[in-house]
Amino acid sequence: MYLKTLTLFGYGQFHDRTFSLDRGLNVILGPNEAGKSTITQFITAILFGFPTKKHPALRYEPLDGSRFGGSIELVKDQVTYLVTRVDGPRGGRVTLKNLTTDLPLPATQLTTLLAPVDAQLFTNVYAVNEMRLGTVFQASKQVLTEHLQHVGAVGSDFWLAQAKTLDQTAETLYKPQGRKPTLNQLLQEHQTLRAKLAKANEAYTTYWQLLKDQRDSRQQQTTLQHRLTKQRATTDQLTHLQAQWSTFEQWQRLGTATDQPTAGFSQEDATELERLRHQLTASQTSAQANQRRLRDLQAHTQLSSLFQQYLRVPDQVDPLFDQLAAQTAAGQERDRLAATDQELAQRMGAIEQQYATADGRMPRPFSLQTTQTFKQAQADLQLATQKRRRLQQELNQLNAQYQAAQPTRRQRNPLADKQLGWLAAGLVVLVGAMFLPGTLFKLIGAVLGIVVGYYGVFIVDGETPASREAQQLTADIRDTQAQLREGNHRIDDLNNQIDAVGTSHGLDHLPVEQWFAAQTAIGEWERLTAQRQTVHDQLAQATAQVTTFMTQATTALPTLKGQSLTSILTQLRQLQSTQQRLITQNGELANLTGRIRQDQAAVKTAEHAVATFLRTRNIPDTATFYQTYQAIRDQGNRTAQRQALADQLGAETLAALQGFSDQHQLQQQVQTAQDQQQADQRQLDTVTTRLATLAGQLAQLTTNGTQTVLRQRLANLETQMRATTQDWLVARLTSQWIRATLLAASGDRLPRIVARASTFYAQLTENRYTKLDLTAETLRVRRAADGVWLTVDQLSRGTAEQLDLAMKLAFAVVMQPQAAMPLVIDDGLVNFDAQRRQAAYRLLTKLGQQLQIILLTADAAAAQPATGRRVLTLTT
């Protein structure tokens, strides 16, 4: 059986999304949160039912309110079925349809269609992720055997359930290390009763003495409790004072500051000084700037030779000044277009180098009809190739079966058809014996049932002669060979169609796999060709404009000949600036002289104001003023802080702290109080423990009972123990017989699974471990380098997960005739290193020829092209 399509109506983040799958390896590639785990849970939910609403995290209900559910199209025995499941009671409403015959089927037939695989087996074996790969640490021969019995023995589900029920019944009666089972509790009670009986005569001699000790201890406990309460209050008060000591020390330090004068050093005085200093600085800055400007005007009085040349032809040069901005933009545009043309040429050259023919011609692009025809031919070719590979595999299997069916094997015993009858008869006898009166009759009936079942399973031989299959195998081989010949003709026709498309479009020199990629490149090349022609036209226009301007400039000013456009534009701007500066220079010189005299007078006035401010406060400079001003502000801040600390401590706490000379004295009193409190607490704990002991002793003395009652209870208990032991023995023997019988029907597959898993594990670990051994408790592996056997818990996590993957792959391959289910791997290889992950991909691709594998991963290496591997991509 394999899954053909997945359609998600509304499931998690997906809405109306369909995925098509192949029979072999399907790689669904996507980053984190792209929906890989959602798809895995979707497959399980559609096939086996939605989780209940008690587990909302596993239901993946859509948040947009769309219809919850989906459908899966699956193929089994060359018949296509459609399974649809939407929200509803008991795992959702299911509809089943046979698409081959276009007939609806009862929903209950889905369980039969998937049998013998159920939700638990599918989750444990066929749905693989990182968390479930870790179950190899709990793997044992018993666990794998139960999986085999579930799949390999017809009707084993019922008997496994019966055996499990019997085991549970037996465990409720007795477990070697248990405490709650009935027989364990009876044994414990038996031991207790015997001890009570031995002490029954010694109880009353000490009872009155214990009562007196109890009254004295209670009086002492009350006294200690009152004293401990008072001591705790004293300790808490001293501890609080100790915690406030650092704040108290800050309060003391803030009270030692010296007073500072305040007249003339207020905030308003500081603001006034800043204003006077700003006026002085502004006057000095203005005077210095005017003097620099005067020197600059005097230095630029002489004119350059180019300006003198301009004075002879101003009527020719002045129009050029108006074009400076436009010509600057034109030059920049010319440079940009030239760079664009070069970039386009490089991109076209790269495409031509990759896709052009030997004579330099580019292939022609596909039309829409040609694209559709080519895609259809490729799809048909892939399907035909897969069908031929499948038919070849079927033919090989038929030939092997034909060779194996030759009449050289043993004939079947006539009693073989009655094998199941013997087994059923033995079970009926065994179950009936459980209802006989008396333990002896039950044991005799159980032994008789085991003997009858053993004869039916092990004595009767069930083999048939192979010659009965030869005629049917011969007809199947001929039919398969005819289908292979027809498929080869179809493949040849499709290859010829594809070659004709390549010849007509000039793609003969490229591999077929690159034709679609080449179409994108060919379209890009044609677009770049048209774009380059447009750039050529614009470049020619910009170049002509720049050339005309440079000709006009060099004709009027011959000194500029041979210079670049940038140099010409720069010198023309300098001429224009010099022209404008000379117009205004004469009037500006006169104005500068008057402003300089005004600035000098303002500087003197500001200096006098600052000196007067400092002299009235009897300080030499502004630095002294700011030092005094800051000291006054600090004194005010300390006063405010000291008052805030006093408010924080409180008047009572502050007065109590002042009563200690230093912190050491306070610490000594805290330590003394704590020691006294601990001593009182220890004494109280001792008295409390003594009271509890006395209460237990008194309770024990008053509940032991008399000797006569204890002896009767002991006799009744021993009778109950004998009956419980008989029930436990019957349940345990019956369970063991059922498991032994089922193991005989399916145990031959276990060695095959272990052998196949050894081969797979060697491939996954690159032959570092070459052999597996399945013990009754766990798995172990043999290291090839030195032959040492290692248990699973001695392996690294990644190596252990590779072992689990090998076991599950081997189980799926060996059990495929009975349970041909797809294998779903959800990011199960994250703990593999790069080399072993590649080995896993190669193994999964190879196994894709035998069973369907759906690999959901974020590793891009898994999406590398390979025969038999289909890649689907998810996006967040």
mmCIF file of C-alpha atoms in Angstrom, residues 179 195 218 229 474 568 571 814:
data_model
loop_
_atom_site.group_PDB
_atom_site.id
_atom_site.type_symbol
_atom_site.label_atom_id
_atom_site.label_comp_id
_atom_site.label_asym_id
_atom_site.label_seq_id
_atom_site.Cartn_x
_atom_site.Cartn_y
_atom_site.Cartn_z
ATOM 1 C CA ARG A 179 3.540 -3.579 47.653
ATOM 2 C CA ALA A 195 4.793 -9.639 65.525
ATOM 3 C CA ARG A 218 2.943 18.543 77.207
ATOM 4 C CA THR A 229 7.608 33.585 71.128
ATOM 5 C CA THR A 474 3.690 -19.202 -15.630
ATOM 6 C CA ILE A 568 35.815 72.624 -17.263
ATOM 7 C CA GLN A 571 36.684 76.362 -13.523
ATOM 8 C CA VAL A 814 10.354 -7.857 6.514
#
